XYZ file of C-alpha atoms in Angstrom:
658
model
C 4.327 -0.514 -16.161
C 0.486 -0.772 -15.953
C -1.770 -3.070 -14.269
C -5.182 -3.777 -15.008
C -8.594 -4.768 -13.187
C -8.883 -8.424 -12.406
C -11.994 -10.299 -10.949
C -11.943 -10.621 -7.195
C -12.012 -13.684 -5.292
C -14.845 -14.786 -3.540
C -15.849 -12.716 -0.223
C -15.222 -13.971 2.750
C -17.611 -14.650 5.664
C -19.500 -11.532 6.568
C -19.928 -10.431 10.067
C -23.566 -10.000 10.995
C -24.427 -6.522 11.603
C -21.245 -5.045 10.710
C -20.716 -2.363 8.250
C -18.967 -3.973 5.358
C -15.245 -2.568 5.121
C -14.057 -1.075 2.009
C -11.562 -3.763 0.433
C -8.017 -2.432 0.330
C -5.366 -4.324 -1.949
C -2.142 -4.479 0.536
C 0.706 -2.317 -0.865
C 2.881 -5.187 -0.592
C 0.958 -7.659 -2.512
C 1.442 -5.936 -5.415
C 4.581 -7.417 -7.258
C 5.745 -4.155 -8.613
C 5.757 -2.819 -5.186
C 7.933 -5.571 -3.845
C 10.684 -5.381 -6.630
C 10.579 -1.502 -6.357
C 11.326 -1.421 -2.866
C 13.584 -4.056 -3.067
C 15.625 -1.976 -6.005
C 15.312 1.171 -3.486
C 16.669 -0.630 -0.583
C 19.809 -2.388 -2.313
C 20.414 1.340 -4.044
C 20.244 2.865 -0.299
C 22.877 0.325 0.716
C 25.340 0.900 -2.118
C 24.958 4.492 -2.275
C 26.819 5.533 0.746
C 29.720 2.899 -0.026
C 29.940 4.521 -3.361
C 30.267 7.764 -2.430
C 32.806 7.221 0.356
C 35.157 5.390 -2.214
C 34.800 1.818 -1.103
C 36.262 -0.719 -3.579
C 34.139 -1.441 -6.498
C 33.780 -5.152 -5.147
C 31.189 -3.604 -2.062
C 29.074 -1.692 -4.121
C 29.171 -3.250 -7.444
C 27.180 -6.402 -6.803
C 24.577 -4.100 -5.232
C 24.318 -2.029 -7.979
C 24.079 -5.141 -10.129
C 20.923 -6.178 -7.924
C 19.291 -3.096 -8.275
C 19.317 -3.303 -11.958
C 18.094 -6.343 -11.585
C 15.114 -6.409 -9.307
C 13.927 -2.520 -10.348
C 14.658 -3.761 -14.339
C 13.714 -6.990 -14.928
C 10.099 -6.928 -15.108
C 9.883 -3.999 -17.698
C 12.531 -5.356 -19.425
C 11.241 -8.512 -19.907
C 7.494 -7.025 -20.954
C 9.316 -4.930 -23.219
C 11.329 -7.891 -24.832
C 7.913 -9.891 -25.068
C 6.187 -6.539 -26.780
C 9.264 -6.393 -29.093
C 8.409 -9.556 -30.155
C 5.259 -8.537 -31.475
C 6.799 -5.700 -33.458
C 5.908 -3.302 -30.578
C 8.497 -0.871 -29.249
C 7.717 -0.478 -25.394
C 8.902 2.446 -23.861
C 9.858 0.282 -20.688
C 12.328 -1.485 -22.818
C 13.559 2.063 -23.752
C 14.068 2.958 -20.041
C 16.112 -0.076 -19.135
C 18.183 0.320 -22.291
C 19.071 3.711 -21.225
C 19.955 2.309 -17.523
C 22.263 -0.048 -19.174
C 24.007 2.545 -21.809
C 24.850 4.751 -18.439
C 26.277 1.802 -17.051
C 28.233 1.006 -19.806
C 29.782 4.489 -19.962
C 30.740 4.367 -16.162
C 27.602 6.206 -15.032
C 26.751 3.273 -12.742
C 25.082 5.531 -9.904
C 23.217 7.177 -12.516
C 21.832 4.343 -14.336
C 20.697 2.936 -10.802
C 19.042 5.884 -9.686
C 17.035 5.800 -12.872
C 16.377 2.393 -12.655
C 14.785 2.967 -8.952
C 13.020 5.981 -9.869
C 11.484 3.897 -12.928
C 10.385 1.189 -10.620
C 9.004 3.242 -8.173
C 6.911 5.019 -11.065
C 5.627 1.819 -11.844
C 4.658 0.706 -8.410
C 2.943 4.014 -7.861
C 0.829 3.507 -11.298
C 0.293 0.101 -9.854
C -1.118 1.042 -6.577
C -3.280 3.906 -8.295
C -4.802 1.306 -10.546
C -5.405 -1.142 -7.917
C -7.130 1.621 -6.204
C -9.536 1.806 -9.050
C -10.070 -1.724 -8.924
C -10.858 -1.589 -4.853
C -13.098 0.782 -5.408
C -15.446 -1.523 -7.964
C -14.656 -4.839 -6.232
C -15.116 -3.154 -2.548
C -18.818 -3.369 -3.478
C -18.786 -7.321 -3.360
C -18.117 -6.922 0.271
C -21.240 -5.578 0.831
C -23.069 -8.868 -0.268
C -23.300 -11.655 3.054
C -21.281 -14.706 2.271
C -24.407 -16.629 3.553
C -28.289 -16.245 3.780
C -30.950 -17.998 5.492
C -33.301 -20.016 3.103
C -36.762 -20.616 3.981
C -37.609 -24.415 2.819
C -41.139 -25.573 1.802
C -41.927 -27.446 5.188
C -41.222 -24.399 7.032
C -37.740 -24.853 8.151
C -34.695 -22.981 7.842
C -31.360 -23.784 6.183
C -28.032 -21.208 5.878
C -26.933 -21.362 2.348
C -23.972 -19.466 0.395
C -25.706 -16.567 -1.351
C -24.420 -17.184 -4.749
C -26.514 -20.683 -4.531
C -29.775 -18.737 -4.049
C -32.190 -18.534 -7.500
C -35.173 -16.795 -8.236
C -38.148 -17.819 -6.458
C -36.256 -18.443 -3.118
C -37.810 -17.039 -0.058
C -34.922 -15.649 2.375
C -35.599 -14.642 6.329
C -33.635 -11.311 6.750
C -33.034 -10.762 10.544
C -32.462 -7.635 12.313
C -28.823 -6.324 11.595
C -28.111 -8.300 8.541
C -27.605 -7.532 5.173
C -29.893 -8.448 2.435
C -27.984 -11.401 0.329
C -29.842 -10.844 -2.855
C -32.255 -8.543 -4.957
C -35.661 -8.910 -4.496
C -39.016 -8.082 -3.081
C -40.401 -8.194 0.667
C -42.985 -10.803 1.170
C -43.717 -10.419 4.755
C -42.546 -7.858 7.516
C -41.804 -4.366 8.012
C -38.404 -2.746 8.430
C -35.967 0.111 7.781
C -33.497 -0.316 5.593
C -29.965 1.729 5.078
C -29.486 1.931 1.020
C -26.855 4.106 1.067
C -24.299 1.780 -0.473
C -26.669 1.448 -3.272
C -28.981 4.229 -3.835
C -27.248 7.016 -2.008
C -30.122 7.604 0.210
C -29.048 9.394 3.323
C -31.510 7.941 5.739
C -33.244 4.372 6.031
C -36.279 3.569 3.935
C -39.023 1.954 5.139
C -39.461 -1.689 3.643
C -42.742 -3.209 3.920
C -44.441 -6.071 1.502
C -44.131 -5.477 -1.783
C -41.073 -3.058 -1.829
C -38.056 -3.904 -3.742
C -34.713 -4.458 -1.560
C -31.086 -4.884 -2.755
C -28.184 -7.457 -2.382
C -25.807 -6.133 -0.026
C -28.091 -3.400 1.930
C -28.341 -3.183 5.653
C -31.780 -4.501 7.649
C -32.639 -2.521 10.670
C -34.591 -3.597 13.505
C -37.436 -5.592 11.816
C -37.493 -9.130 10.547
C -38.193 -9.570 6.506
C -38.897 -12.526 4.323
C -37.765 -11.462 0.826
C -38.640 -13.419 -2.649
C -35.529 -13.541 -4.475
C -36.006 -11.937 -8.043
C -32.554 -11.911 -9.300
C -29.914 -14.493 -9.645
C -26.988 -13.161 -7.467
C -24.722 -13.028 -10.320
C -27.291 -10.636 -11.881
C -27.939 -8.085 -8.563
C -27.018 -4.674 -9.092
C -23.932 -5.157 -7.235
C -22.487 -8.000 -9.388
C -23.951 -6.320 -12.639
C -21.849 -2.687 -11.446
C -18.460 -4.694 -10.798
C -18.825 -7.015 -14.190
C -19.764 -4.025 -16.407
C -16.912 -1.845 -14.959
C -14.459 -4.703 -15.153
C -15.629 -5.034 -18.571
C -15.294 -1.617 -19.456
C -11.550 -1.331 -18.161
C -10.827 -3.656 -20.820
C -11.809 -1.755 -23.825
C -10.069 1.567 -25.230
C -11.566 4.892 -26.055
C -10.850 6.603 -29.577
C -8.254 9.090 -27.809
C -6.163 6.108 -26.160
C -6.273 4.162 -29.466
C -5.204 7.375 -31.370
C -2.287 7.719 -28.514
C -1.132 4.149 -28.861
C -1.123 4.465 -32.851
C 0.824 7.410 -32.420
C 3.079 6.269 -29.683
C 4.669 3.464 -31.960
C 5.573 5.938 -34.698
C 6.783 8.508 -31.916
C 9.088 5.742 -30.355
C 10.559 4.733 -33.650
C 11.522 8.276 -34.443
C 12.617 8.872 -30.983
C 15.193 5.700 -31.247
C 16.391 7.043 -34.820
C 16.643 10.553 -33.082
C 18.779 8.818 -30.299
C 21.019 7.257 -32.881
C 21.833 10.363 -34.917
C 22.162 12.237 -31.548
C 24.794 9.823 -30.525
C 26.389 9.175 -33.978
C 26.671 12.446 -35.570
C 28.485 14.258 -32.632
C 31.184 11.533 -33.056
C 31.648 11.937 -36.527
C 32.641 15.352 -35.624
C 35.061 14.566 -33.241
C 33.216 14.354 -30.076
C 33.701 12.325 -26.727
C 32.158 9.313 -26.484
C 31.258 9.531 -22.774
C 29.476 12.875 -22.768
C 27.772 12.090 -26.251
C 26.357 8.740 -25.195
C 24.993 10.391 -21.668
C 23.443 13.187 -23.738
C 21.663 10.335 -26.089
C 20.622 8.486 -23.121
C 19.386 11.306 -21.320
C 17.331 12.575 -24.471
C 15.819 9.103 -24.758
C 14.809 9.092 -21.203
C 13.277 12.557 -21.423
C 11.551 12.167 -24.783
C 9.812 8.830 -23.744
C 6.194 9.375 -24.208
C 4.953 7.570 -20.613
C 2.701 10.249 -19.428
C 1.295 10.782 -22.718
C 0.310 6.950 -22.901
C -1.170 7.357 -19.388
C -3.103 10.376 -20.062
C -6.209 8.877 -20.993
C -7.235 5.648 -19.264
C -6.876 6.548 -15.943
C -9.671 9.643 -15.920
C -12.263 7.694 -18.022
C -11.872 4.555 -15.773
C -12.046 6.189 -12.914
C -15.225 7.951 -14.105
C -16.807 4.479 -14.767
C -15.804 3.191 -11.454
C -17.593 6.111 -9.885
C -20.785 6.030 -12.149
C -21.100 2.270 -11.432
C -21.150 3.103 -7.421
C -24.038 5.523 -8.221
C -26.031 3.342 -10.302
C -24.814 3.827 -13.911
C -23.435 1.314 -15.697
C -21.346 2.703 -18.596
C -20.386 -0.122 -20.653
C -16.685 0.732 -22.107
C -14.120 3.609 -22.125
C -15.522 4.357 -25.652
C -19.073 4.874 -23.940
C -17.557 7.280 -21.056
C -15.840 9.402 -23.643
C -18.864 9.699 -25.952
C -20.983 10.988 -22.889
C -19.271 13.926 -23.211
C -19.871 14.828 -26.506
C -23.237 14.759 -26.364
C -25.295 18.136 -27.491
C -28.634 16.367 -28.387
C -31.262 14.014 -26.212
C -34.253 12.093 -27.385
C -36.509 10.540 -24.703
C -38.947 8.166 -24.622
C -42.245 8.672 -22.755
C -43.210 5.201 -20.897
C -41.043 3.826 -18.533
C -38.563 6.426 -19.224
C -39.966 9.929 -18.347
C -42.934 8.215 -16.476
C -42.800 5.264 -14.152
C -44.134 2.892 -16.748
C -46.828 1.444 -14.446
C -50.768 2.830 -14.656
C -52.165 4.090 -11.591
C -55.781 5.836 -10.817
C -55.603 9.665 -11.014
C -58.916 10.482 -10.581
C -62.165 9.335 -9.172
C -65.216 10.853 -10.093
C -68.529 9.306 -8.828
C -71.501 10.415 -10.830
C -74.376 12.707 -9.955
C -76.914 10.693 -8.342
C -75.233 7.628 -7.789
C -75.302 7.787 -3.991
C -71.463 6.765 -3.805
C -68.650 8.307 -2.533
C -65.193 8.360 -3.934
C -63.924 5.461 -1.603
C -67.371 3.423 -2.118
C -67.002 3.726 -5.904
C -63.554 2.586 -5.748
C -64.140 -0.150 -3.426
C -66.991 -1.763 -5.975
C -64.613 -1.109 -9.096
C -61.763 -2.956 -7.202
C -63.996 -5.644 -6.020
C -64.806 -6.525 -9.686
C -61.527 -6.174 -11.230
C -59.696 -7.897 -8.238
C -59.932 -11.470 -10.252
C -58.216 -9.597 -13.627
C -54.888 -9.574 -14.643
C -54.922 -6.654 -16.937
C -52.547 -3.603 -15.944
C -55.568 -1.377 -15.646
C -57.353 -3.634 -13.380
C -54.095 -3.817 -11.321
C -54.008 -0.145 -11.019
C -57.386 0.189 -9.775
C -56.802 -2.713 -6.969
C -53.765 -1.098 -5.985
C -55.363 2.180 -5.426
C -58.006 0.516 -3.338
C -55.240 -1.262 -1.211
C -53.579 2.182 -0.969
C -56.261 3.886 0.633
C -56.794 0.364 2.857
C -60.357 -0.243 1.527
C -61.803 -3.480 2.588
C -62.267 -5.339 -0.904
C -65.165 -7.456 -1.019
C -65.417 -10.751 -2.652
C -66.687 -10.817 -6.143
C -68.855 -13.760 -7.611
C -69.511 -14.777 -11.241
C -66.714 -12.598 -12.712
C -66.512 -12.676 -16.628
C -63.953 -10.745 -18.859
C -64.451 -9.442 -22.248
C -61.658 -8.516 -23.875
C -61.304 -4.770 -25.049
C -64.853 -4.481 -23.216
C -64.169 -4.994 -19.409
C -65.066 -7.169 -16.629
C -68.615 -7.942 -14.937
C -69.016 -9.674 -11.290
C -71.430 -9.433 -8.926
C -70.369 -7.674 -5.670
C -72.747 -7.416 -2.568
C -75.452 -8.605 -4.737
C -74.955 -6.155 -7.317
C -73.855 -7.146 -10.640
C -70.747 -4.512 -11.213
C -69.217 -3.679 -14.752
C -65.785 -1.778 -14.903
C -64.417 -1.212 -18.544
C -64.369 0.996 -21.858
C -66.793 3.823 -21.726
C -67.653 3.418 -25.453
C -68.051 -0.077 -25.259
C -70.525 -0.268 -22.229
C -72.510 3.022 -23.154
C -72.426 1.611 -26.599
C -72.138 5.143 -28.320
C -74.985 6.914 -26.074
C -75.223 10.191 -24.439
C -75.021 9.776 -21.032
C -73.407 12.135 -18.738
C -70.595 9.684 -17.971
C -69.753 10.045 -21.794
C -68.981 13.933 -21.092
C -67.053 13.276 -17.888
C -64.936 10.547 -19.598
C -64.111 12.708 -22.592
C -62.991 15.470 -20.089
C -60.726 13.194 -18.847
C -59.341 11.692 -21.968
C -58.546 15.314 -23.226
C -56.253 15.608 -20.108
C -54.549 12.526 -21.160
C -56.146 10.206 -18.865
C -57.582 6.448 -19.777
C -61.107 6.489 -18.651
C -62.814 3.653 -17.035
C -66.665 3.407 -16.612
C -68.213 2.059 -13.827
C -71.663 0.411 -13.886
C -73.944 -1.174 -11.197
C -76.644 -2.802 -12.171
C -76.612 -1.681 -15.841
C -76.322 2.113 -14.317
C -73.352 4.307 -14.845
C -72.301 5.201 -11.273
C -68.451 6.794 -11.961
C -65.832 7.075 -13.862
C -62.014 6.482 -13.021
C -59.138 8.278 -14.768
C -55.959 6.221 -14.918
C -52.514 7.659 -16.312
C -48.977 6.839 -16.179
C -47.459 8.714 -13.293
C -44.537 11.264 -14.262
C -41.244 10.175 -12.586
C -40.628 12.772 -9.504
C -37.258 13.838 -10.784
C -38.341 14.051 -14.467
C -38.688 17.864 -14.902
C -35.559 18.408 -13.006
C -33.693 16.064 -15.254
C -34.747 17.365 -18.369
C -34.181 21.059 -17.448
C -30.736 19.720 -16.554
C -29.933 17.881 -19.901
C -31.307 20.917 -22.027
C -28.508 23.063 -19.920
C -25.816 20.720 -20.698
C -26.830 20.311 -24.213
C -27.728 23.928 -25.051
C -30.527 22.474 -27.397
C -34.096 21.592 -26.988
C -35.186 18.224 -25.821
C -36.952 15.800 -27.973
C -39.862 13.513 -26.865
C -40.037 10.354 -29.114
C -43.297 8.097 -28.267
C -45.315 5.389 -29.857
C -48.302 7.344 -27.250
C -51.092 9.320 -28.898
C -50.249 12.929 -29.593
C -52.702 14.323 -26.766
C -51.363 12.367 -24.112
C -47.730 13.142 -25.342
C -48.366 17.046 -25.368
C -49.715 17.000 -21.973
C -46.998 15.153 -20.474
C -44.298 17.218 -22.561
C -45.727 20.490 -21.267
C -45.253 18.921 -17.740
C -41.518 18.923 -18.522
C -40.770 21.710 -20.457
C -40.131 19.778 -23.860
C -41.452 21.608 -26.413
C -40.258 19.173 -29.543
C -42.903 15.932 -29.356
C -43.128 13.467 -31.753
C -45.844 11.161 -31.113
C -47.493 8.157 -32.475
C -43.856 6.865 -33.888
C -43.239 3.216 -34.778
C -39.876 2.034 -33.743
C -38.549 3.026 -37.491
C -40.160 6.089 -36.889
C -38.263 6.757 -33.725
C -35.039 5.848 -35.849
C -35.661 8.098 -38.491
C -36.027 11.106 -35.946
C -32.527 10.129 -34.556
C -30.977 10.565 -37.851
C -32.675 13.570 -39.003
C -30.898 15.230 -35.349
C -27.568 13.588 -36.811
C -28.035 15.017 -40.024
C -27.728 18.480 -38.728
C -24.366 17.775 -36.962
C -26.153 16.838 -33.552
C -24.504 13.938 -31.313
C -27.728 12.189 -30.213
C -28.082 10.725 -26.906
C -31.281 8.550 -26.483
C -32.918 7.455 -23.361
C -35.543 4.474 -23.551
C -36.763 1.080 -21.962
C -38.552 -0.905 -24.236
C -37.929 -3.124 -27.136
C -39.780 -0.868 -29.428
C -36.652 1.679 -28.212
C -33.924 -0.752 -29.017
C -33.385 0.412 -32.940
C -33.105 3.757 -31.582
C -30.708 3.196 -28.999
C -28.384 1.484 -31.460
C -28.616 3.846 -34.168
C -27.961 7.061 -31.905
C -24.295 8.586 -30.836
C -25.060 7.145 -27.358
C -27.731 5.270 -26.154
C -29.203 4.983 -22.330
C -31.455 2.208 -21.277
C -33.358 2.461 -17.870
C -32.628 -0.866 -16.019
C -35.160 -1.632 -13.531
C -38.018 -2.219 -16.061
C -36.043 -2.331 -19.307
C -36.468 -5.238 -21.668
C -33.521 -7.379 -22.353
C -33.195 -5.941 -25.689
C -32.788 -2.534 -24.855
C -30.184 -3.402 -22.294
C -28.419 -5.282 -24.433
C -28.290 -2.382 -27.209
C -27.809 0.129 -24.950
C -24.140 1.875 -24.054
C -25.063 2.806 -20.564
C -27.995 1.571 -18.098
C -29.347 3.206 -15.228
C -29.951 0.494 -12.646
C -32.361 2.245 -10.317
C -34.169 4.393 -13.078
C -32.798 7.955 -11.392
C -33.219 10.216 -14.598
C -31.508 12.753 -12.438
C -28.196 10.683 -12.703
C -27.893 10.714 -16.550
C -26.954 14.793 -16.633
C -24.573 13.988 -13.723
C -22.854 10.783 -15.565
C -22.321 13.401 -18.561
C -21.197 16.099 -16.637
C -18.684 13.695 -15.144
C -17.803 12.450 -18.447
C -16.992 15.821 -19.425
C -14.649 16.498 -16.455
C -13.081 13.204 -17.502
C -12.136 14.506 -20.793
C -10.706 17.655 -19.388
C -8.625 15.649 -17.181
C -7.620 13.795 -20.292
C -6.773 17.276 -21.865
C -5.055 18.530 -18.665
C -2.883 15.483 -18.472
C -1.915 15.535 -22.211
C -0.656 19.316 -21.690
C 1.191 18.336 -18.481
C 2.918 15.459 -20.585
C 3.721 17.689 -23.595
C 5.052 20.674 -21.537
C 7.244 17.984 -19.239
C 8.578 16.346 -22.701
C 8.925 19.968 -24.541
C 11.054 21.245 -21.810
C 13.253 18.367 -20.688
C 14.154 17.488 -24.646
C 14.549 21.353 -24.948
C 17.163 21.436 -22.114
C 19.048 18.193 -22.956
C 19.616 19.604 -26.745
C 20.503 23.204 -25.497
C 22.143 22.791 -22.544
C 23.712 20.245 -20.046
C 20.492 17.944 -18.467
C 21.956 15.900 -15.707
C 20.439 12.366 -15.898
C 19.213 12.025 -12.472
C 17.356 15.080 -12.995
C 15.831 14.007 -16.529
C 14.992 10.778 -15.035
C 13.197 12.580 -12.017
C 11.244 15.137 -14.304
C 10.194 12.302 -16.479
C 8.867 9.835 -13.941
C 7.477 12.550 -12.081
C 5.096 13.801 -14.820
C 4.320 10.070 -15.211
C 3.207 10.110 -11.695
C 1.367 13.483 -11.635
C -0.775 12.436 -14.765
C -1.725 9.115 -13.542
C -3.021 10.624 -10.021
C -4.108 13.636 -11.577
C -6.893 11.007 -13.315
C -7.525 9.216 -10.199
C -9.194 11.985 -8.807
C -12.565 11.109 -10.509
C -12.899 7.945 -8.032
C -13.528 10.051 -4.893
C -17.567 10.487 -4.269
C -17.050 14.306 -4.045
C -16.431 14.033 -7.767
C -19.976 12.927 -8.288
C -21.271 15.327 -6.239
C -19.368 17.982 -8.024
C -20.737 16.876 -11.479
C -24.155 16.530 -9.981
C -24.225 19.954 -8.372
C -22.041 21.529 -11.466
C -23.964 20.616 -14.516
C -25.715 23.625 -14.972
C -22.662 25.249 -15.718
């Protein structure tokens, strides 16, 4: 009766400049719907003939076709399951319908088949909606892109043929064909479908762009940095489809119980039929009561209670940049009650930036002149700190002069001739050689604040000090506060950085439990310590050194943009765009999914209990029993799909403080 997510066919030709439509499965494209519709039409034709007393040859074949069209598919699936020694509730429904027909209740049996088939069709439509919401992302990616050739020409190629390193031209109004970085040009790009940002974002040389986003009025030359099959959109689709094939512990438990329950239900049905006959009861009402019992006691709604909420939550999280790898993970996220966070690349951006420019008294240099000289000397270097100095100069639109006689000494720094002056940039301790120059005090002050100090010398004389640090993510403080409220416990910072830098950053985001100077095995030990106290620990990290802790934790989340391959493979979920604020949101969404599972189980239990008691104590009409059973199944399925809506994500984001 259920459907599964299937891999979509290649997307069709996109219309330039048009907003990609949301993919929607046509209702009658689903075989369950076609068979249910055929059964319903046949039933509606036969019903008036039967009620008006027409001869049996007029309505009999129509009812027979109703049984066939509405019942053959679940019946065949049930027989196949029976070959695997599994008792399928679908088969029980068909047997109940045939049993009703066998005692002359042809109309009741046909009604059961029609309602049962209609319920299966509704479930198929609901499942298709889940698939549509995920696969519809692929409609955002254009079918073709304009690739620039080595000789300066252009060629139109299918986007799946793009490779890392290719350069593509994105004209105004076109959708970007692959994840990459702008080489040339400036424009505003509508990223709402990927990042959720309500306004277009200005993109210039050096900025990252995503496949499927809509270019504005400018032309962009973009260097492809990810294979189309590994783009943000493709990864979301692939991971959600993979997750749809997994089963959460609750679902596994229900399926294990379902088999025993179904066998017990069959035994009870046989007893309910055989025992009254032994005491002289009439055949027809006894069989009818037994068939009604088998229908209303079937655990269809219970079986459907778990996966729709979890899969809906996975699909919704995927649309907002959090790839949850399985239903197991989605269920576990809601159980988290302690969080351990890495520092570099997780709470911080992972890229060094110049934070302080301190010209020394008597140097005669302004901040801009000091930075300009340092950037000129560092320009030929590939060291991360050198890149930070050069980027800072470019951000201030400084003219960086050409450097000559460049030399680099590992662990010390660089030297170069700039405008006739010999400029040295590097470690204060090495360049000053332990001297007591005032520059040493400035450097020490910066290091006391958690910065990395870089000394600048001109012709052998110190002229200034630069402070470089990894910048805290803008949403770090908000996200950590939200995680603290969700878990009700103090967060832990686990980092290999020095205690001074770790304590400074922890103070900025309100973390009091700081574990610094840790090796990978030390991070694992810290996680184990929390787990021994009964906590279910979430670890958030990005590097190779975080992978052991991610694997050891109850749940691990990796930062996807700069995360190492090992961390991405080890983690249970990936934050594609490195937005820390999505982590408390997805935890809150998981908890909502778990609440919906409980709601569904309560709904299913109430319906089953009420209908069974009615059938055993009183006289439950078969049509009413069928309607109650199938109605509860439909309610449970649709209730679980509520988490597909974007409003569910917004409510989770605004409500995780409660």
